[in-house]
CSV table of C-alpha atoms in Angstrom, one decimal:
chain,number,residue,atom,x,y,z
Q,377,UNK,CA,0.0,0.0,0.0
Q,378,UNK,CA,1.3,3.4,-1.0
Q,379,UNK,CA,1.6,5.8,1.8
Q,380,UNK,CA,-0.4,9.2,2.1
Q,381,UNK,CA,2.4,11.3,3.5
Q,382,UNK,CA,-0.6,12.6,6.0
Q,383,UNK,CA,-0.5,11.5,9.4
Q,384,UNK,CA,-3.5,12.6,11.9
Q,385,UNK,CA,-3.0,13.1,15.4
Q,386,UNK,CA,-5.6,12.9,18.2
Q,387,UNK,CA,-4.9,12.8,21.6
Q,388,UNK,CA,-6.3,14.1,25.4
Q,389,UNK,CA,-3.2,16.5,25.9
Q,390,UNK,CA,-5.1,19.3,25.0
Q,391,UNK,CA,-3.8,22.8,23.5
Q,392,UNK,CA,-2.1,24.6,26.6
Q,393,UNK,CA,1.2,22.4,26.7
Q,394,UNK,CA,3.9,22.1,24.2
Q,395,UNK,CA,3.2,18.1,24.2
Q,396,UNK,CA,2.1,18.0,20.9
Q,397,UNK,CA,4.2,20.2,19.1
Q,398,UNK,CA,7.2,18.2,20.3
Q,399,UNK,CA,5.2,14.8,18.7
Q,400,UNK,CA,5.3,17.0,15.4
Q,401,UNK,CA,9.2,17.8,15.4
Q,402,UNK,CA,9.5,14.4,15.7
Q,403,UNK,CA,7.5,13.2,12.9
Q,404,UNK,CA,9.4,15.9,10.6
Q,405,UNK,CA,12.4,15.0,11.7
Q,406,UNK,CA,12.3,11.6,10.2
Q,407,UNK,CA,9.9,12.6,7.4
Q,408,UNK,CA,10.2,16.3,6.4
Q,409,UNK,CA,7.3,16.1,4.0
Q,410,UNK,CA,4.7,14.7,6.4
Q,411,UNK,CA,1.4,16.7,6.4
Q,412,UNK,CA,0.0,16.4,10.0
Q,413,UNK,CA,-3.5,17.2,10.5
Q,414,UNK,CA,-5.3,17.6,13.8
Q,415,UNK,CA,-8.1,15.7,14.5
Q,416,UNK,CA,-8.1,16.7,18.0
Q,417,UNK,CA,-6.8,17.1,21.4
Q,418,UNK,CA,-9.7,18.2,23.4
Q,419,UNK,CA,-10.4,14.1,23.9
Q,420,UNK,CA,-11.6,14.5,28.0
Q,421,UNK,CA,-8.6,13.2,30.0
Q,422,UNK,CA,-8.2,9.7,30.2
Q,423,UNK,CA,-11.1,9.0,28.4
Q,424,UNK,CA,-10.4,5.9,25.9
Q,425,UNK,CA,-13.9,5.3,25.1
Q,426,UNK,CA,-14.8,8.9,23.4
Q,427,UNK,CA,-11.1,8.9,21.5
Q,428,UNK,CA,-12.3,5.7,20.3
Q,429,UNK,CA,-15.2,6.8,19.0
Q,430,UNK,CA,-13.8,10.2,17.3
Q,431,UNK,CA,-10.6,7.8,15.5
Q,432,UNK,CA,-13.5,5.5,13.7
Q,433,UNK,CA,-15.6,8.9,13.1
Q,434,UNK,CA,-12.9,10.5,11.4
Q,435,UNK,CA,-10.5,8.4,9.6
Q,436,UNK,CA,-12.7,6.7,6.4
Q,437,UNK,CA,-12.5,10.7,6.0
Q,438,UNK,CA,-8.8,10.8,4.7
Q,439,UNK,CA,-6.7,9.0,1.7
Q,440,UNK,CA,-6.0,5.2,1.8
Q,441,UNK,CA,-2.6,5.4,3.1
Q,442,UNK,CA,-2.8,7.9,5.7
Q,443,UNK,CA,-1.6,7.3,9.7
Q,444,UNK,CA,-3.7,7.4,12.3
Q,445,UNK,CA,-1.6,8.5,15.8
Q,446,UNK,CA,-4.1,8.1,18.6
Q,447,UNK,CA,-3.2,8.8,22.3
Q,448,UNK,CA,-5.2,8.6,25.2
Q,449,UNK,CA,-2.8,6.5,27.2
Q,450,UNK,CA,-3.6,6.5,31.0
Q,451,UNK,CA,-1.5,3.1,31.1
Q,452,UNK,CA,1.4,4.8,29.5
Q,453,UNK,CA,5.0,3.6,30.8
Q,454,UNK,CA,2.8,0.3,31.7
Q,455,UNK,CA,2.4,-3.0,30.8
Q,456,UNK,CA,0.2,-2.0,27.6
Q,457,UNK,CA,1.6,-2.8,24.2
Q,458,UNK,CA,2.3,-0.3,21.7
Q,459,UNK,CA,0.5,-0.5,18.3
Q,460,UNK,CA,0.4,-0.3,14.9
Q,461,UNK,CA,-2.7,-1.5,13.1
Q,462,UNK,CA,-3.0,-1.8,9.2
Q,463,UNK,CA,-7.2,-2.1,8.1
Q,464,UNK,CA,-9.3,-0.8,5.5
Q,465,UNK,CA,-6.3,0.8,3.6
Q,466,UNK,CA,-5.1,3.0,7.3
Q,467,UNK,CA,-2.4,2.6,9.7
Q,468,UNK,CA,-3.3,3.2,13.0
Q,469,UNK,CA,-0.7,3.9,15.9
Q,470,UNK,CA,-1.2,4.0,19.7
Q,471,UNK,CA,-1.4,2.5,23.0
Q,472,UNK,CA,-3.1,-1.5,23.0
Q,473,UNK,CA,-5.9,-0.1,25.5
Q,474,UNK,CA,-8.8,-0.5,24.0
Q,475,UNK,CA,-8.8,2.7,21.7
Q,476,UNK,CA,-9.3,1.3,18.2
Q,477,UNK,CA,-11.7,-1.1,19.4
Q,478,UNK,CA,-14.3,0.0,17.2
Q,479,UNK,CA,-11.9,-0.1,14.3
Q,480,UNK,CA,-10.9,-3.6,15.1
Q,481,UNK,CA,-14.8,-5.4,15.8
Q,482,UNK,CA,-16.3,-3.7,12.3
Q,483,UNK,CA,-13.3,-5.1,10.3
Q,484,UNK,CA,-12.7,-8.4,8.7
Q,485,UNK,CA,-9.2,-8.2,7.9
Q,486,UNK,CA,-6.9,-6.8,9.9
Q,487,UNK,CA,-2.9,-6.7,10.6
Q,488,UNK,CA,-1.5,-6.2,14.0
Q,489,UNK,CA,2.2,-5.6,15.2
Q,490,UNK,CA,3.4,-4.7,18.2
Q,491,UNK,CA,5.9,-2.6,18.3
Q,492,UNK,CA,9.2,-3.7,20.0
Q,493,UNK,CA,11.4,-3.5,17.6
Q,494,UNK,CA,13.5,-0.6,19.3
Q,495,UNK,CA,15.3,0.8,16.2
Q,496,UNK,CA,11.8,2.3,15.7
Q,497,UNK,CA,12.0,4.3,18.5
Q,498,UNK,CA,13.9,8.1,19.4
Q,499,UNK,CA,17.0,6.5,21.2
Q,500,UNK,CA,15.7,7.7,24.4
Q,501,UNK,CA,12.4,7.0,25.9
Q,502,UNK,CA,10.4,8.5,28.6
Q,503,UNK,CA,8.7,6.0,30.4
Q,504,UNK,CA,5.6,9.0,31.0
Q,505,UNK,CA,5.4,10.3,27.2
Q,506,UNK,CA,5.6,6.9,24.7
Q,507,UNK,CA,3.3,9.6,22.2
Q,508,UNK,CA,6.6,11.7,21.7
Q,509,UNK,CA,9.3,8.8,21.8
Q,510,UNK,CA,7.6,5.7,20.2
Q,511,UNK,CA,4.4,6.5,18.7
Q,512,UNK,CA,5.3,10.0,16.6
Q,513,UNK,CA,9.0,8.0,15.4
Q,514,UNK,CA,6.4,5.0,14.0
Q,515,UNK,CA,4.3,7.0,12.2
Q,516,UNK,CA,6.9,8.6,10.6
Q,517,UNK,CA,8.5,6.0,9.4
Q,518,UNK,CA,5.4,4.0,8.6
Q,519,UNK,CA,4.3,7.7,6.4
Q,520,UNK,CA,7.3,7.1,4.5
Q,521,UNK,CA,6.6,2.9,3.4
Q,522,UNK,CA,8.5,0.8,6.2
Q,523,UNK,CA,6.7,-2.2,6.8
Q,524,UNK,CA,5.1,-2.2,9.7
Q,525,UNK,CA,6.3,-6.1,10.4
Q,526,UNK,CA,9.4,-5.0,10.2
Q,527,UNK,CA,8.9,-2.9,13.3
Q,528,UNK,CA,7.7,-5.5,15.7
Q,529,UNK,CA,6.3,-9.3,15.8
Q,530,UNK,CA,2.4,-9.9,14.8
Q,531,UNK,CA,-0.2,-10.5,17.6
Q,532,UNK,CA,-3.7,-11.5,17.1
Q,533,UNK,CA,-4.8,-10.8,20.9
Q,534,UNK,CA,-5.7,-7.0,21.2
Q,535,UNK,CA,-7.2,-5.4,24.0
Q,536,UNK,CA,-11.1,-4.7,23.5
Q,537,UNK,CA,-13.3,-2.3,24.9
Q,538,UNK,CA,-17.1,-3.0,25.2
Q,539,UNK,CA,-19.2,-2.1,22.8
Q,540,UNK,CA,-22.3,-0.3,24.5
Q,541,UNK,CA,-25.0,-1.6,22.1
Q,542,UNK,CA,-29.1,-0.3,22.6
Q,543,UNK,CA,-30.9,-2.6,24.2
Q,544,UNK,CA,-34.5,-3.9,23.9
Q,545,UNK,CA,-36.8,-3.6,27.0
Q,546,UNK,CA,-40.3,-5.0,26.4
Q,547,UNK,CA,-41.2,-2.7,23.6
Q,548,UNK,CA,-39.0,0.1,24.3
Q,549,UNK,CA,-35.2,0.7,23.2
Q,550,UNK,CA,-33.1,1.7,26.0
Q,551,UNK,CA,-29.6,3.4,24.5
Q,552,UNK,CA,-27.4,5.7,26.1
Q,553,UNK,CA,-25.5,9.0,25.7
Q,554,UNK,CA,-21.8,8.0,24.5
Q,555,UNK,CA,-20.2,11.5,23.5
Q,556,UNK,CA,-21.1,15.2,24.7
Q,557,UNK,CA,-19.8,17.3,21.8
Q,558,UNK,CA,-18.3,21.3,21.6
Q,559,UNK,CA,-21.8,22.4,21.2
Q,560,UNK,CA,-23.8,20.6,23.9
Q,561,UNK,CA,-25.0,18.1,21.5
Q,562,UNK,CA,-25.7,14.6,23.7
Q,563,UNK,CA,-24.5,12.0,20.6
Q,564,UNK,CA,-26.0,8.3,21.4
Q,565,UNK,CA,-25.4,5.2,20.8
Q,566,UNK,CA,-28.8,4.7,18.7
Q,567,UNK,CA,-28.1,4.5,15.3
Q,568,UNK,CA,-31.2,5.0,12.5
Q,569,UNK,CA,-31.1,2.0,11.9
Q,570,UNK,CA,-32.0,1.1,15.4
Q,571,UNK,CA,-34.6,3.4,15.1
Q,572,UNK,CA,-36.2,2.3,12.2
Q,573,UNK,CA,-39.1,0.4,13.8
Q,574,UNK,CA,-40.0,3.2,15.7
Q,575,UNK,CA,-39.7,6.2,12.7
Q,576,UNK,CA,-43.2,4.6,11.4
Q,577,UNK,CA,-45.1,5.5,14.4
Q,578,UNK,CA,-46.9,8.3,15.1
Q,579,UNK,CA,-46.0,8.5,18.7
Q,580,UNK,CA,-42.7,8.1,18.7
Q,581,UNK,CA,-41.4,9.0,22.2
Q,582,UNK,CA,-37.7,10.0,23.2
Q,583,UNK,CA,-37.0,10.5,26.7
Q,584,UNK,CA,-33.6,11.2,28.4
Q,585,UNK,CA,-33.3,12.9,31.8
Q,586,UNK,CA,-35.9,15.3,32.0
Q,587,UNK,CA,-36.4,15.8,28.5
Q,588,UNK,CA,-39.2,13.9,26.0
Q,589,UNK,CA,-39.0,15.1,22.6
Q,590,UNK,CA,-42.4,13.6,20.2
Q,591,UNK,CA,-40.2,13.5,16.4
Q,592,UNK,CA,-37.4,13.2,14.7
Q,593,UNK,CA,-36.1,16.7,13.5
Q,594,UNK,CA,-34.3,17.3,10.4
Q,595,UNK,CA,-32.2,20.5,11.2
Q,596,UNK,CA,-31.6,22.0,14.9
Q,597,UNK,CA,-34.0,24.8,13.4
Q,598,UNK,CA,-36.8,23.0,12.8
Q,599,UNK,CA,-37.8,23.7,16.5
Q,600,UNK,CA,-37.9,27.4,18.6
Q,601,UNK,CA,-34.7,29.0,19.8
Q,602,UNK,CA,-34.1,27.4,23.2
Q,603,UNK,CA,-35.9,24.3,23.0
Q,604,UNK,CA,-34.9,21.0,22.8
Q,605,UNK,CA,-35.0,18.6,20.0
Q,606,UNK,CA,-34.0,14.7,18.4
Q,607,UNK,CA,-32.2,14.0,14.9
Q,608,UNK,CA,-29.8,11.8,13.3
Q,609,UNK,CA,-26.6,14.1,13.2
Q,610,UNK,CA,-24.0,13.5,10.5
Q,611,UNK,CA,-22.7,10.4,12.7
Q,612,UNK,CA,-25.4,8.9,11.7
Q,613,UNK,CA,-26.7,8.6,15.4
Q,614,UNK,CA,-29.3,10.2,17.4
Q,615,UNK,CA,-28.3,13.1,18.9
Q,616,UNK,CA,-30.3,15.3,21.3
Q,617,UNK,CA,-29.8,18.5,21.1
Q,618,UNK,CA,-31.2,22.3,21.9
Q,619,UNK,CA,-31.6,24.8,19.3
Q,620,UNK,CA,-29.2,28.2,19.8
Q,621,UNK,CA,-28.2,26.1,22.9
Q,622,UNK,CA,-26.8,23.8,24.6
Q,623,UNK,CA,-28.6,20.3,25.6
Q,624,UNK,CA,-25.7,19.5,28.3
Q,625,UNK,CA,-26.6,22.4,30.3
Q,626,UNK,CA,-30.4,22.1,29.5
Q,627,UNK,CA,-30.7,18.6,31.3
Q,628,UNK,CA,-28.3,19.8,33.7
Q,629,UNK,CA,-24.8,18.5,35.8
Q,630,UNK,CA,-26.0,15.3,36.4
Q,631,UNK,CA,-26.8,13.9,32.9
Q,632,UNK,CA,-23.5,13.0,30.1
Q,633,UNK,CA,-21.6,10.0,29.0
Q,634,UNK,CA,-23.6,6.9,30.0
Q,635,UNK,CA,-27.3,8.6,30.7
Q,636,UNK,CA,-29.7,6.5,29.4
Q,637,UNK,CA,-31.8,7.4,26.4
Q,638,UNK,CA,-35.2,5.9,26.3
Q,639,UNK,CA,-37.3,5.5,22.8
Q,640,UNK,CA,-40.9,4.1,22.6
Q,641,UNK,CA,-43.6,4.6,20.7
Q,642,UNK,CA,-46.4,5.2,23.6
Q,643,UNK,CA,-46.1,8.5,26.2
Q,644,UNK,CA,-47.1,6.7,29.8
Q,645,UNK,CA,-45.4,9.6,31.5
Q,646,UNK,CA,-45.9,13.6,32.2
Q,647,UNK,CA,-42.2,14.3,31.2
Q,648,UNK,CA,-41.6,18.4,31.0
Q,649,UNK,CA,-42.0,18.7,27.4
């Protein structure tokens, strides 16, 4: 496979250190005509789950032949593996944690090395910042054709997250909130195909926290500034979300990652609307 040149980082180190600039010298050291685009690293600390999903969100986005740096490594300096993943025409580089789970359960065929072949490597590694000293020297390399085999032995045993899937209860579909976006927006783990039996009824009911919403909305206008609303969002999974607003702060504190998110198609409660 011919390489891209473009290598994508996301990570949780956010924007106020000089963490991630240091992972770019590195990768232009060893290839000075790498493009590097940020994905993000605004990932909440520590949180492998959500970098998981915004690395399978975001890669089919770029050139066969692109690699995929991803590093949200509470384990780091541990007894995790590092990475390097070859599917669906993309490298993928990181900590064996769980992260490109997703990536790993949706594909058939898929190469995996780890990477302890040391020549790899900057000549001296920090045992707190593997993103700067292993991870940023493989992608570079791998950006320029090396093999990834050549750079460690092949496993078959990667560490897996689970997969929070919606659930049926009686007649209703019980999903939860997986992702809290910039805007407020509460992403889900509902997909429309999930929803599909429901999207024929006329009482369609979506509940989560305090909030029951009666349809499926196309746009965020398509209800009054400040109120909330449902739609499939361009992840192609139910979001909820408040027009001109936040739906984070609408629900309140207590309500993010792992709230549950009910859909049926009859209203047995008095939810505020």
């Amino acid at each position: 496979m011919k390489p891209s040149g473009i290598i994508t980082l996301t990570t949780d180190f956010g924007q106020s250190d000089h963490y991630v600039a240091m992972m770019k010298g590195v990768i232009l050291s060893i290839n000075p005509n790498a493009t590097i685009i940020d994905v993000t690293h605004q990932i909440p600390a520590h949180s492998i789950k959500e970098g998981s999903l915004i690395i399978k969100e975001s890669y089919t986005y770029f050139p066969s032949g692109t690699v995929h740096v991803g590093i949200v490594d509470p384990g780091v300096g541990g007894t995790r593996r590092p990475l390097a993943i070859l599917v669906d025409n993309h490298f993928f580089v990181g900590p064996d944690n769980g992260l490109f789970s997703p990536i790993i359960e949706t594909q058939p065929h898929i190469q995996i090395t780890h990477l302890n072949e040391k020549k790899y490597w900057l000549d001296s590694i920090s045992p707190t910042f593997h993103g700067r000293d292993i991870f940023a020297p493989v992608a570079a390399h791998l950006s320029l054709g090396i093999n990834p085999l050549s750079m460690g032995e092949k496993i078959d045993n990667p560490t897996l997250l689970p997969s929070p899937l919606p659930q049926k209860n009686n007649s209703d579909l019980m999903g939860e909130i997986i992702r809290v976006d910039h805007f407020g927006n509460l992403i889900t783990n509902i997909t429309e195909e999930h929803l599909g039996p429901f999207l024929i009824s006329k009482d369609l009911i979506i509940r989560v926290g305090k909030v029951t919403v009666k349809k499926i909305s196309t746009t965020y206008n398509d209800v009054p500034e400040g109120k909330p609303l449902a739609l499939i969002g361009s992840s192609h999974l139910l979001e909820i979300a408040v027009n001109m607003g936040r739906a984070v702060d609408y629900l309140g504190l207590e309500y993010g990652v792992g709230t549950k998110v009910q859909v049926s198609s009859i209203d047995l409660s008095n939810s505020e609307k």
